[in-house]
Amino acid sequence: MTSTPGSAGPTAVTTPPRPEAPGRVRRFGRPVRRVHRGTAALMLLCVATAACLYVPQFAELVGRRHLVVTVHEWSGLLIPVPLLAGLFSRAVRGDVSRLNRFGPHDRTWLRAVRHRDRRAGSRPAGKFNAGQKLYAAWLAGAVLVMAGTGLLMWFTGLAPLMWRTGATFVHDWLALAIGIVLGGHIAMAYADPEARRGMRTGSVERRWARREHPLWRIPADPAEPPEDR
């Protein structure tokens, strides 16, 4: 019996991965970009509502304090959700593992930054540089502290008054620190259009990758996923 065209069905044909444009390399897959966007949206919402609660000028413009408080509480609790959901993706787990590894080349990178050394090769980095690793670790710890102190402030019966007073102090000042660090992160992203394009589209120029992340294993074949050393 002979087969007719198309009789094998759509499952018989495997669509090859879409190749990158010449001169570009895949840096972030779709799951990683979704985690970043979801976390960023919740973080900005949390910071914006906090500003409306603590800055009188913003509070007067927005009004409806109870609604702002509710949005602030839930956006803060939901910040870890995009990352937790993304851990089902091997790409996300791989990038989290890379962010958690701190090697000798990262100390070299930090020394070069401290001495403002911008010579070629003075700042070795894998897929993520030491600054990005420290930022990710600090932010993860800050989010946990903010969640813990926020819960003590939200559910007043969880702890005595002295604990709640201390939690309020830590929560308020750490929120200010997060706002400053987050502003610096956004400013650095806007100062590097190629890094921003990599998070937006998933791919970066190979020349940029070799210059900024010389220890990152960039595949010769654009279809091959890159791995950090």
mmCIF file of C-alpha atoms in Angstrom:
data_model
loop_
_atom_site.group_PDB
_atom_site.id
_atom_site.type_symbol
_atom_site.label_atom_id
_atom_site.label_comp_id
_atom_site.label_asym_id
_atom_site.label_seq_id
_atom_site.Cartn_x
_atom_site.Cartn_y
_atom_site.Cartn_z
ATOM 1 C CA MET A 1 0.000 0.000 0.000
ATOM 2 C CA THR A 2 1.381 3.425 -0.888
ATOM 3 C CA SER A 3 1.127 6.512 1.239
ATOM 4 C CA THR A 4 -0.192 9.808 0.069
ATOM 5 C CA PRO A 5 1.429 13.178 0.805
ATOM 6 C CA GLY A 6 0.506 14.355 4.259
ATOM 7 C CA SER A 7 -0.756 10.939 5.398
ATOM 8 C CA ALA A 8 1.923 10.736 8.087
ATOM 9 C CA GLY A 9 0.244 13.574 9.997
ATOM 10 C CA PRO A 10 1.755 16.660 11.562
ATOM 11 C CA THR A 11 3.625 14.699 14.241
ATOM 12 C CA ALA A 12 5.857 13.069 11.628
ATOM 13 C CA VAL A 13 7.578 16.356 10.796
ATOM 14 C CA THR A 14 9.931 17.951 13.309
ATOM 15 C CA THR A 15 10.362 21.677 12.947
ATOM 16 C CA PRO A 16 14.057 22.583 13.233
ATOM 17 C CA PRO A 17 15.000 25.274 15.754
ATOM 18 C CA ARG A 18 15.013 28.761 14.374
ATOM 19 C CA PRO A 19 18.621 29.800 13.686
ATOM 20 C CA GLU A 20 19.998 33.059 14.995
ATOM 21 C CA ALA A 21 20.788 35.896 12.620
ATOM 22 C CA PRO A 22 24.400 36.036 11.398
ATOM 23 C CA GLY A 23 26.699 37.568 13.970
ATOM 24 C CA ARG A 24 24.329 36.905 16.877
ATOM 25 C CA VAL A 25 24.146 34.216 19.557
ATOM 26 C CA ARG A 26 21.324 32.981 21.757
ATOM 27 C CA ARG A 27 21.734 34.255 25.329
ATOM 28 C CA PHE A 28 18.355 33.800 27.003
ATOM 29 C CA GLY A 29 15.531 31.439 26.084
ATOM 30 C CA ARG A 30 11.875 32.298 26.391
ATOM 31 C CA PRO A 31 11.397 30.775 29.892
ATOM 32 C CA VAL A 32 14.242 32.863 31.321
ATOM 33 C CA ARG A 33 12.893 36.039 29.755
ATOM 34 C CA ARG A 34 9.398 35.321 31.103
ATOM 35 C CA VAL A 35 10.750 34.826 34.622
ATOM 36 C CA HIS A 36 12.665 38.100 34.393
ATOM 37 C CA ARG A 37 9.667 40.040 33.087
ATOM 38 C CA GLY A 38 7.264 38.592 35.641
ATOM 39 C CA THR A 39 9.622 39.264 38.534
ATOM 40 C CA ALA A 40 10.391 42.768 37.271
ATOM 41 C CA ALA A 41 6.696 43.634 36.904
ATOM 42 C CA LEU A 42 5.864 42.486 40.433
ATOM 43 C CA MET A 43 8.919 44.200 41.882
ATOM 44 C CA LEU A 44 8.110 47.518 40.192
ATOM 45 C CA LEU A 45 4.481 47.237 41.305
ATOM 46 C CA CYS A 46 5.605 46.610 44.867
ATOM 47 C CA VAL A 47 8.022 49.567 44.824
ATOM 48 C CA ALA A 48 5.431 51.873 43.222
ATOM 49 C CA THR A 49 2.760 51.035 45.799
ATOM 50 C CA ALA A 50 5.301 51.443 48.596
ATOM 51 C CA ALA A 51 6.075 54.928 47.302
ATOM 52 C CA CYS A 52 2.362 55.726 47.340
ATOM 53 C CA LEU A 53 2.167 54.605 50.973
ATOM 54 C CA TYR A 54 5.198 56.508 52.266
ATOM 55 C CA VAL A 55 5.509 59.621 50.078
ATOM 56 C CA PRO A 56 2.687 62.069 50.913
ATOM 57 C CA GLN A 57 2.652 63.654 47.436
ATOM 58 C CA PHE A 58 2.106 60.277 45.767
ATOM 59 C CA ALA A 59 -0.473 59.275 48.368
ATOM 60 C CA GLU A 60 -2.514 62.397 47.601
ATOM 61 C CA LEU A 61 -2.403 61.719 43.869
ATOM 62 C CA VAL A 62 -3.479 58.079 44.123
ATOM 63 C CA GLY A 63 -5.801 58.004 47.150
ATOM 64 C CA ARG A 64 -7.640 54.757 48.043
ATOM 65 C CA ARG A 65 -5.005 53.755 50.593
ATOM 66 C CA HIS A 66 -6.667 50.451 51.463
ATOM 67 C CA LEU A 67 -6.521 49.302 47.836
ATOM 68 C CA VAL A 68 -2.879 50.387 47.557
ATOM 69 C CA VAL A 69 -2.037 48.448 50.719
ATOM 70 C CA THR A 70 -3.741 45.323 49.372
ATOM 71 C CA VAL A 71 -1.930 45.535 46.017
ATOM 72 C CA HIS A 72 1.373 46.113 47.817
ATOM 73 C CA GLU A 73 0.919 43.112 50.103
ATOM 74 C CA TRP A 74 -0.032 40.675 47.360
ATOM 75 C CA SER A 75 2.515 41.888 44.824
ATOM 76 C CA GLY A 76 5.209 41.431 47.477
ATOM 77 C CA LEU A 77 4.109 37.899 48.308
ATOM 78 C CA LEU A 78 3.933 36.950 44.615
ATOM 79 C CA ILE A 79 7.455 38.133 43.703
ATOM 80 C CA PRO A 80 9.020 34.635 44.108
ATOM 81 C CA VAL A 81 6.269 32.943 42.055
ATOM 82 C CA PRO A 82 7.715 33.559 38.538
ATOM 83 C CA LEU A 83 11.061 32.067 39.569
ATOM 84 C CA LEU A 84 9.473 29.099 41.333
ATOM 85 C CA ALA A 85 7.336 28.392 38.258
ATOM 86 C CA GLY A 86 10.350 28.855 35.996
ATOM 87 C CA LEU A 87 12.324 26.181 37.838
ATOM 88 C CA PHE A 88 10.375 23.606 35.823
ATOM 89 C CA SER A 89 12.481 24.799 32.860
ATOM 90 C CA ARG A 90 15.974 23.358 32.501
ATOM 91 C CA ALA A 91 17.173 26.672 31.017
ATOM 92 C CA VAL A 92 16.050 28.578 34.109
ATOM 93 C CA ARG A 93 17.632 26.025 36.442
ATOM 94 C CA GLY A 94 20.867 26.282 34.470
ATOM 95 C CA ASP A 95 21.021 30.058 34.760
ATOM 96 C CA VAL A 96 20.186 29.937 38.484
ATOM 97 C CA SER A 97 23.050 27.465 38.949
ATOM 98 C CA ARG A 98 25.443 29.771 37.090
ATOM 99 C CA LEU A 99 24.378 32.734 39.211
ATOM 100 C CA ASN A 100 25.118 30.673 42.346
ATOM 101 C CA ARG A 101 28.685 29.804 41.306
ATOM 102 C CA PHE A 102 31.370 32.269 42.355
ATOM 103 C CA GLY A 103 34.882 31.502 41.095
ATOM 104 C CA PRO A 104 38.371 33.054 41.058
ATOM 105 C CA HIS A 105 37.623 34.968 37.861
ATOM 106 C CA ASP A 106 34.739 36.703 39.662
ATOM 107 C CA ARG A 107 37.138 38.019 42.303
ATOM 108 C CA THR A 108 39.370 39.282 39.495
ATOM 109 C CA TRP A 109 36.350 41.044 37.973
ATOM 110 C CA LEU A 110 35.500 42.728 41.282
ATOM 111 C CA ARG A 111 39.090 43.892 41.794
ATOM 112 C CA ALA A 112 39.106 45.404 38.322
ATOM 113 C CA VAL A 113 35.848 47.231 39.030
ATOM 114 C CA ARG A 114 37.150 48.505 42.367
ATOM 115 C CA HIS A 115 40.299 49.865 40.687
ATOM 116 C CA ARG A 116 38.328 51.103 37.658
ATOM 117 C CA ASP A 117 40.440 48.935 35.388
ATOM 118 C CA ARG A 118 38.838 48.820 31.953
ATOM 119 C CA ARG A 119 41.672 47.199 30.055
ATOM 120 C CA ALA A 120 40.802 44.358 27.686
ATOM 121 C CA GLY A 121 40.783 41.088 29.596
ATOM 122 C CA SER A 122 40.839 42.720 33.031
ATOM 123 C CA ARG A 123 37.229 41.743 33.758
ATOM 124 C CA PRO A 124 36.824 38.010 33.009
ATOM 125 C CA ALA A 125 33.249 36.763 33.182
ATOM 126 C CA GLY A 126 31.243 33.728 32.200
ATOM 127 C CA LYS A 127 27.631 34.026 31.127
ATOM 128 C CA PHE A 128 27.097 36.260 34.176
ATOM 129 C CA ASN A 129 29.691 38.591 35.651
ATOM 130 C CA ALA A 130 30.388 38.954 39.363
ATOM 131 C CA GLY A 131 28.253 42.074 39.647
ATOM 132 C CA GLN A 132 25.220 40.287 38.259
ATOM 133 C CA LYS A 133 25.789 37.370 40.629
ATOM 134 C CA LEU A 134 26.053 39.627 43.665
ATOM 135 C CA TYR A 135 22.965 41.566 42.611
ATOM 136 C CA ALA A 136 20.929 38.362 42.201
ATOM 137 C CA ALA A 137 22.075 37.003 45.585
ATOM 138 C CA TRP A 138 21.423 40.293 47.388
ATOM 139 C CA LEU A 139 17.994 40.695 45.825
ATOM 140 C CA ALA A 140 16.983 37.123 46.692
ATOM 141 C CA GLY A 141 17.962 37.666 50.315
ATOM 142 C CA ALA A 142 16.253 41.057 50.450
ATOM 143 C CA VAL A 143 13.007 39.619 49.080
ATOM 144 C CA LEU A 144 12.999 36.904 51.773
ATOM 145 C CA VAL A 145 13.592 39.466 54.535
ATOM 146 C CA MET A 146 10.905 41.767 53.121
ATOM 147 C CA ALA A 147 8.436 38.884 52.950
ATOM 148 C CA GLY A 148 9.147 37.847 56.537
ATOM 149 C CA THR A 149 8.923 41.340 58.001
ATOM 150 C CA GLY A 150 5.898 42.137 55.848
ATOM 151 C CA LEU A 151 4.023 39.120 57.177
ATOM 152 C CA LEU A 152 4.722 40.229 60.754
ATOM 153 C CA MET A 153 3.287 43.642 59.896
ATOM 154 C CA TRP A 154 0.311 42.171 58.028
ATOM 155 C CA PHE A 155 -0.708 39.562 60.596
ATOM 156 C CA THR A 156 -0.325 41.403 63.866
ATOM 157 C CA GLY A 157 -1.093 38.347 65.973
ATOM 158 C CA LEU A 158 2.015 36.460 64.826
ATOM 159 C CA ALA A 159 4.449 38.212 67.152
ATOM 160 C CA PRO A 160 4.598 40.586 70.127
ATOM 161 C CA LEU A 161 4.649 44.349 69.677
ATOM 162 C CA MET A 162 8.424 44.630 70.076
ATOM 163 C CA TRP A 163 8.986 42.207 67.185
ATOM 164 C CA ARG A 164 6.488 44.029 64.998
ATOM 165 C CA THR A 165 8.171 47.354 65.722
ATOM 166 C CA GLY A 166 11.554 45.927 64.735
ATOM 167 C CA ALA A 167 10.039 44.335 61.624
ATOM 168 C CA THR A 168 8.581 47.686 60.581
ATOM 169 C CA PHE A 169 11.959 49.400 61.001
ATOM 170 C CA VAL A 170 13.777 46.751 58.936
ATOM 171 C CA HIS A 171 11.048 46.636 56.304
ATOM 172 C CA ASP A 172 11.013 50.402 55.760
ATOM 173 C CA TRP A 173 14.769 50.891 55.503
ATOM 174 C CA LEU A 174 15.336 47.778 53.411
ATOM 175 C CA ALA A 175 12.591 48.956 51.046
ATOM 176 C CA LEU A 176 14.535 52.185 50.550
ATOM 177 C CA ALA A 177 17.724 50.206 49.850
ATOM 178 C CA ILE A 178 15.888 48.001 47.348
ATOM 179 C CA GLY A 179 14.552 51.071 45.562
ATOM 180 C CA ILE A 180 18.075 52.524 45.256
ATOM 181 C CA VAL A 181 19.641 49.239 44.090
ATOM 182 C CA LEU A 182 16.805 48.616 41.639
ATOM 183 C CA GLY A 183 17.259 52.114 40.234
ATOM 184 C CA GLY A 184 20.964 51.415 39.735
ATOM 185 C CA HIS A 185 20.143 48.130 37.989
ATOM 186 C CA ILE A 186 17.774 49.882 35.583
ATOM 187 C CA ALA A 187 20.299 52.664 34.930
ATOM 188 C CA MET A 188 23.018 50.132 34.084
ATOM 189 C CA ALA A 189 20.642 48.286 31.768
ATOM 190 C CA TYR A 190 19.873 51.486 29.868
ATOM 191 C CA ALA A 191 23.606 52.200 29.610
ATOM 192 C CA ASP A 192 24.146 48.890 27.768
ATOM 193 C CA PRO A 193 21.678 48.584 24.860
ATOM 194 C CA GLU A 194 23.026 45.191 23.779
ATOM 195 C CA ALA A 195 22.517 43.652 27.218
ATOM 196 C CA ARG A 196 19.005 45.074 27.222
ATOM 197 C CA ARG A 197 18.366 43.675 23.761
ATOM 198 C CA GLY A 198 19.549 40.268 24.934
ATOM 199 C CA MET A 199 16.915 40.184 27.669
ATOM 200 C CA ARG A 200 14.234 41.541 25.327
ATOM 201 C CA THR A 201 14.845 39.353 22.263
ATOM 202 C CA GLY A 202 17.018 36.547 23.661
ATOM 203 C CA SER A 203 20.029 37.085 21.394
ATOM 204 C CA VAL A 204 23.111 39.318 21.477
ATOM 205 C CA GLU A 205 25.939 40.214 19.128
ATOM 206 C CA ARG A 206 28.799 37.742 19.214
ATOM 207 C CA ARG A 207 31.334 40.572 19.411
ATOM 208 C CA TRP A 208 29.595 41.955 22.498
ATOM 209 C CA ALA A 209 29.460 38.494 24.097
ATOM 210 C CA ARG A 210 33.190 37.878 23.505
ATOM 211 C CA ARG A 211 34.092 41.321 24.863
ATOM 212 C CA GLU A 212 31.853 41.402 27.946
ATOM 213 C CA HIS A 213 31.721 37.664 28.777
ATOM 214 C CA PRO A 214 34.973 36.141 27.453
ATOM 215 C CA LEU A 215 34.657 32.969 29.559
ATOM 216 C CA TRP A 216 31.162 32.190 28.293
ATOM 217 C CA ARG A 217 31.229 29.188 25.962
ATOM 218 C CA ILE A 218 29.732 30.608 22.810
ATOM 219 C CA PRO A 219 28.863 27.836 20.347
ATOM 220 C CA ALA A 220 30.157 27.975 16.801
ATOM 221 C CA ASP A 221 26.753 26.774 15.592
ATOM 222 C CA PRO A 222 24.043 29.364 16.439
ATOM 223 C CA ALA A 223 21.504 26.545 16.889
ATOM 224 C CA GLU A 224 23.572 25.009 19.704
ATOM 225 C CA PRO A 225 22.592 26.334 23.167
ATOM 226 C CA PRO A 226 25.453 28.163 24.925
ATOM 227 C CA GLU A 227 26.835 26.978 28.253
ATOM 228 C CA ASP A 228 28.884 28.747 30.878
ATOM 229 C CA ARG A 229 32.310 27.413 31.712
#
